[in-house]
Tab-separated table of C-alpha atoms in Angstrom:
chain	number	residue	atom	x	y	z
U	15	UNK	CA	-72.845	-40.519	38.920
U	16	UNK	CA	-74.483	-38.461	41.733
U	17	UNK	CA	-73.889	-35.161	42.859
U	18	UNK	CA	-73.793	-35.735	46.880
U	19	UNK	CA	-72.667	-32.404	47.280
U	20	UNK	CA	-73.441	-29.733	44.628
U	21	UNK	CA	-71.415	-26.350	44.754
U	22	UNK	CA	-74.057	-24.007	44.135
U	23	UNK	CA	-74.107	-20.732	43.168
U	24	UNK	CA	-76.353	-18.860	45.792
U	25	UNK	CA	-77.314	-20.251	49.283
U	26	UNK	CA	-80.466	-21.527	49.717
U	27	UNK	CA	-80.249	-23.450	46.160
U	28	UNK	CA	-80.463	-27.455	46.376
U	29	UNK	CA	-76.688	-28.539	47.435
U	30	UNK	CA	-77.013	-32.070	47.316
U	31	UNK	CA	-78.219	-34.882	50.636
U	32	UNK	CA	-74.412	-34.920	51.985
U	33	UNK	CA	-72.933	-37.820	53.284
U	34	UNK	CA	-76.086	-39.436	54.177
U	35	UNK	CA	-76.428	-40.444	50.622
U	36	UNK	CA	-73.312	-42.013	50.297
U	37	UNK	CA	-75.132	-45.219	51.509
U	38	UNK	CA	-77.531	-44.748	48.579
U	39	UNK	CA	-74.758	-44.567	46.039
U	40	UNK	CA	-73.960	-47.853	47.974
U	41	UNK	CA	-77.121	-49.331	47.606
U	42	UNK	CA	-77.230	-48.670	43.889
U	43	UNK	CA	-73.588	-50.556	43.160
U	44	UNK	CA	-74.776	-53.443	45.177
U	45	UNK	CA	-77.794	-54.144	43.382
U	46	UNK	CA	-76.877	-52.833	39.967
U	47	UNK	CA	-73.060	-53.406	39.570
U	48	UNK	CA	-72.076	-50.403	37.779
U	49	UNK	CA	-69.466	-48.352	39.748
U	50	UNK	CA	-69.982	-45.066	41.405
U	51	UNK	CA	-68.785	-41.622	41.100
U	52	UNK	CA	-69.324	-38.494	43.059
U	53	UNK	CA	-67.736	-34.533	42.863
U	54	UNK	CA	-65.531	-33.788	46.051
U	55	UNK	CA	-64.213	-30.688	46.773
U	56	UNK	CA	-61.877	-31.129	50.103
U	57	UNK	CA	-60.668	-33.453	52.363
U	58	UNK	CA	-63.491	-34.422	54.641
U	59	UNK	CA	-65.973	-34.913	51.110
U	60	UNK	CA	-62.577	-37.273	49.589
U	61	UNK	CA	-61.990	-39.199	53.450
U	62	UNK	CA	-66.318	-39.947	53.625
U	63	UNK	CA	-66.241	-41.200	49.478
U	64	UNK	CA	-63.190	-43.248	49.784
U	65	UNK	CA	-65.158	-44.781	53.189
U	66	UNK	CA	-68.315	-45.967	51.610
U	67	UNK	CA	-66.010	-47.519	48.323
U	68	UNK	CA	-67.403	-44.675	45.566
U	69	UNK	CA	-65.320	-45.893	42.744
U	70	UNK	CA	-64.481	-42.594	40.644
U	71	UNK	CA	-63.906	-39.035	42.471
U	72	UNK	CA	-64.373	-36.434	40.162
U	73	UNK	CA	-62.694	-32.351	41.049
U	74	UNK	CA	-65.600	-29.881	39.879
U	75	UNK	CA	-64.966	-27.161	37.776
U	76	UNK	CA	-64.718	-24.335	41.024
U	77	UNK	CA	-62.690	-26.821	42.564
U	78	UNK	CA	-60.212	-26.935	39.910
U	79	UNK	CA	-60.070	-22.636	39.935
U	80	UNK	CA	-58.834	-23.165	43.566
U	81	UNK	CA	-55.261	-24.057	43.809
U	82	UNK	CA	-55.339	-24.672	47.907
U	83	UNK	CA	-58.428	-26.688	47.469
U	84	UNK	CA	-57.121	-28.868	44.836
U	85	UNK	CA	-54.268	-29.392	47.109
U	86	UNK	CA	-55.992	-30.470	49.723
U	87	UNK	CA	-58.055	-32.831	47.556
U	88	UNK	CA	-55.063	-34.687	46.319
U	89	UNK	CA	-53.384	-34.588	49.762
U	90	UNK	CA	-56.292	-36.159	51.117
U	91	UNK	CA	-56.474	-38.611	48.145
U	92	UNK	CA	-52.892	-39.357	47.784
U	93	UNK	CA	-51.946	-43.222	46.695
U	94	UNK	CA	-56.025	-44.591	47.112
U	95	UNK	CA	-56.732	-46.995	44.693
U	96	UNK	CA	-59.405	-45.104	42.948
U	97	UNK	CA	-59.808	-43.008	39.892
U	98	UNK	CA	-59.900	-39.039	39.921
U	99	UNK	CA	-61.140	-36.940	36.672
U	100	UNK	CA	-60.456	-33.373	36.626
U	101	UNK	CA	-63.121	-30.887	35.201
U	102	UNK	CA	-61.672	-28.056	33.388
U	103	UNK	CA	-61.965	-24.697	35.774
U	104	UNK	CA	-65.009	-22.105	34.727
U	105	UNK	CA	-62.986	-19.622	33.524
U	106	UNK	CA	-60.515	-20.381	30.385
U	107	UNK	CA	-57.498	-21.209	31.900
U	108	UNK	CA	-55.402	-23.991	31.065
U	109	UNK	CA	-52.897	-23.645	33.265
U	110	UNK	CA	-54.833	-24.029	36.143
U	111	UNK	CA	-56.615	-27.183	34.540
U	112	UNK	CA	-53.073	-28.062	34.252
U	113	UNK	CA	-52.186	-27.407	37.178
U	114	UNK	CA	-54.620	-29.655	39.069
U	115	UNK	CA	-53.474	-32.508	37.583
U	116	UNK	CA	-49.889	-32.079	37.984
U	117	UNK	CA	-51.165	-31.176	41.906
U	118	UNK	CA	-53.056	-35.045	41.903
U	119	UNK	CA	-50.153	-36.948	40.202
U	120	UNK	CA	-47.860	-35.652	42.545
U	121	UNK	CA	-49.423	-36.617	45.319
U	122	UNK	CA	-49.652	-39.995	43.850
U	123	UNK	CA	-52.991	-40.292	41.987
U	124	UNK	CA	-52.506	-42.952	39.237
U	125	UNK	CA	-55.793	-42.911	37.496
U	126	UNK	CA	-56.290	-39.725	36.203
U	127	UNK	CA	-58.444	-38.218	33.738
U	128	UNK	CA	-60.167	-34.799	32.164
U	129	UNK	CA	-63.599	-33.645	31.997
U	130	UNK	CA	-64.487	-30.635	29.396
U	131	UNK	CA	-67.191	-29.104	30.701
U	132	UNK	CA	-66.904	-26.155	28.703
U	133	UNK	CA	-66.099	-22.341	29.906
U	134	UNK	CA	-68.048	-19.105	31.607
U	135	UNK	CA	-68.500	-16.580	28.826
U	136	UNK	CA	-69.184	-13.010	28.791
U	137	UNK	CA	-71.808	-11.907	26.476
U	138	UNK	CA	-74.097	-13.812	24.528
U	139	UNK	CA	-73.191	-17.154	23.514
U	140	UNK	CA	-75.763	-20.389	22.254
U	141	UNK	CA	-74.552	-22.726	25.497
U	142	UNK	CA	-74.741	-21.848	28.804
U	143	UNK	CA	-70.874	-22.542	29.029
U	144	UNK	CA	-69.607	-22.250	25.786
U	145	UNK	CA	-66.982	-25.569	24.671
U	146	UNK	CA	-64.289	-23.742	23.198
U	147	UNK	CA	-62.798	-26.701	21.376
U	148	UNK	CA	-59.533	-24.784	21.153
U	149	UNK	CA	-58.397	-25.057	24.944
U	150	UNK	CA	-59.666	-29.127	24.403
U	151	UNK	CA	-56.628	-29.450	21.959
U	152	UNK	CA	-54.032	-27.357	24.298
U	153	UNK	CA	-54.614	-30.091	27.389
U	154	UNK	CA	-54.421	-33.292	25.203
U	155	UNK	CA	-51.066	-32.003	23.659
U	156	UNK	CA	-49.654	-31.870	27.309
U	157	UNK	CA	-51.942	-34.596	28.416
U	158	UNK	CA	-51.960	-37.131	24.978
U	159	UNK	CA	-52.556	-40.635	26.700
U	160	UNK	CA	-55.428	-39.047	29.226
U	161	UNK	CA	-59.103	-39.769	29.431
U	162	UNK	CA	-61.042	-37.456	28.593
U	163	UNK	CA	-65.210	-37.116	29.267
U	164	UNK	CA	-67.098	-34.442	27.997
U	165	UNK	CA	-69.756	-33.223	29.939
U	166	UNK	CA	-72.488	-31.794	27.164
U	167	UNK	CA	-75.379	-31.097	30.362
U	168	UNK	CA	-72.809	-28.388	31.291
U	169	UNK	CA	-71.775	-27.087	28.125
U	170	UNK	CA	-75.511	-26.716	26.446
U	171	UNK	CA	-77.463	-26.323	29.568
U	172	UNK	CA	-80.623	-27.167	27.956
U	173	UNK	CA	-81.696	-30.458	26.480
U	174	UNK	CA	-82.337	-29.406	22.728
U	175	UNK	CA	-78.794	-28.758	22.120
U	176	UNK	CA	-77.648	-32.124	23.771
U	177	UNK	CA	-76.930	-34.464	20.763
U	178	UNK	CA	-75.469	-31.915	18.880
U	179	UNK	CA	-72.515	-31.320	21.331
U	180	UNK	CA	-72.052	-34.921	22.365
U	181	UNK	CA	-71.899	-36.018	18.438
U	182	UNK	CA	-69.181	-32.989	18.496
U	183	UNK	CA	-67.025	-34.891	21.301
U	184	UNK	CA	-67.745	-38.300	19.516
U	185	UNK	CA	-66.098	-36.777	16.251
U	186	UNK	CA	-63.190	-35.356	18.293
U	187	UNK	CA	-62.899	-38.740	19.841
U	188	UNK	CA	-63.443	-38.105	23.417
U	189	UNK	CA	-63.513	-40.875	25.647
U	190	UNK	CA	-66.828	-40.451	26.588
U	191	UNK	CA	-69.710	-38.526	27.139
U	192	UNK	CA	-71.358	-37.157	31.075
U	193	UNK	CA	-74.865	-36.405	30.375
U	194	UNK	CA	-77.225	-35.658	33.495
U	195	UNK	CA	-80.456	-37.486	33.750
U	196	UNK	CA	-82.968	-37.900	35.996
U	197	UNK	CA	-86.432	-40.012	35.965
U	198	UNK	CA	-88.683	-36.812	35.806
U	199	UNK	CA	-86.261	-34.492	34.582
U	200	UNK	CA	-88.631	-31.114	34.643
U	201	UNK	CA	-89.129	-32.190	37.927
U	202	UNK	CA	-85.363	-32.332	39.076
U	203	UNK	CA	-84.066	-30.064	41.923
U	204	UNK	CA	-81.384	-28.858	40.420
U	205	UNK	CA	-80.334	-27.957	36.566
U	206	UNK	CA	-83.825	-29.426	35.193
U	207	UNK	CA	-83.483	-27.736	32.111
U	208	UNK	CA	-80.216	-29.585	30.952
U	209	UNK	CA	-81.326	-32.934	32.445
U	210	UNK	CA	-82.546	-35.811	29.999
């Protein structure tokens, strides 16, 4: 997984290389086999993914929040052969989560699948985005036969709490686990203090 572009908060802040990494995330499924995944978040980011082969497509969380640009996502998407997970939007709204996916299938996604990444709180709370295990339980009742990741990096936002929030998804049975790493992680340009 590799954040070509990275939605970030402020300007100036790391936002990924841009397409010219795409040939990268190329490089690294020719000589290692594993498949490749990046976050898009319109049509141009979906049309230069889909070009280079990336394998999995994954709608970030401000992405999801957007109702035009998940449209345009899945528009530009429509019936390619690839799979699409959709992270759950900041704020705690399942509808909109909801929403996205019904917006994907629709336009004829076939492979589709969730990503809890937990939700922006107000006030003081132990994870940077607090999981809220609740709203987990509201999608799989309308979604029961999805995939579903969880993404602890985003949830804890620091390393320490890692393990305890991915043995939480392993008990609840998620799929599987998204946990960002990096090969110096204090050293990593963007979110170093969640990165293992």
């Amino acid at each position: 997984r590799a954040g070509i572009w990275k939605p970030r908060t402020k300007p100036g802040m790391f936002e990924g290389n841009g397409e010219q990494a795409l040939p990268w995330l190329v490089e690294v499924k020719r000589t290692t086999g594993l498949a490749v995944a990046t976050e898009v978040a319109n049509a141009k980011h979906v049309e230069a993914a889909l070009n280079y082969g990336v394998d999995l497509l994954w709608i970030g969380a401000r992405t999801t929040s957007n109702p035009f640009s998940v449209q345009e996502v899945a528009e530009a998407i429509g019936g390619a052969d690839v799979t699409v997970l959709v992270k759950n939007p900041m704020n705690a709204d399942v509808e909109l989560w909801n929403g996205a996916v019904e917006r994907l299938a629709k336009c004829g996604v076939k492979r589709l699948g969730l990503i809890h990444r937990g939700f922006s709180y107000f006030g003081h709370s132990t994870y940077r985005n607090p999981p809220m295990w609740h709203m987990i339980f509201d999608m799989r009742s309308r979604f029961p036969e999805m995939m579903m990741i969880c993404d602890p990096s985003h949830i804890c936002g620091c390393r320490p709490l890692l393990l305890g929030i991915a043995q939480q998804a392993a008990d609840l049975c998620f799929d599987g686990i998204m946990i960002e790493s990096h090969i110096d992680p204090d050293k990593a340009w963007s979110d170093a203090s969640q990165q293992v």
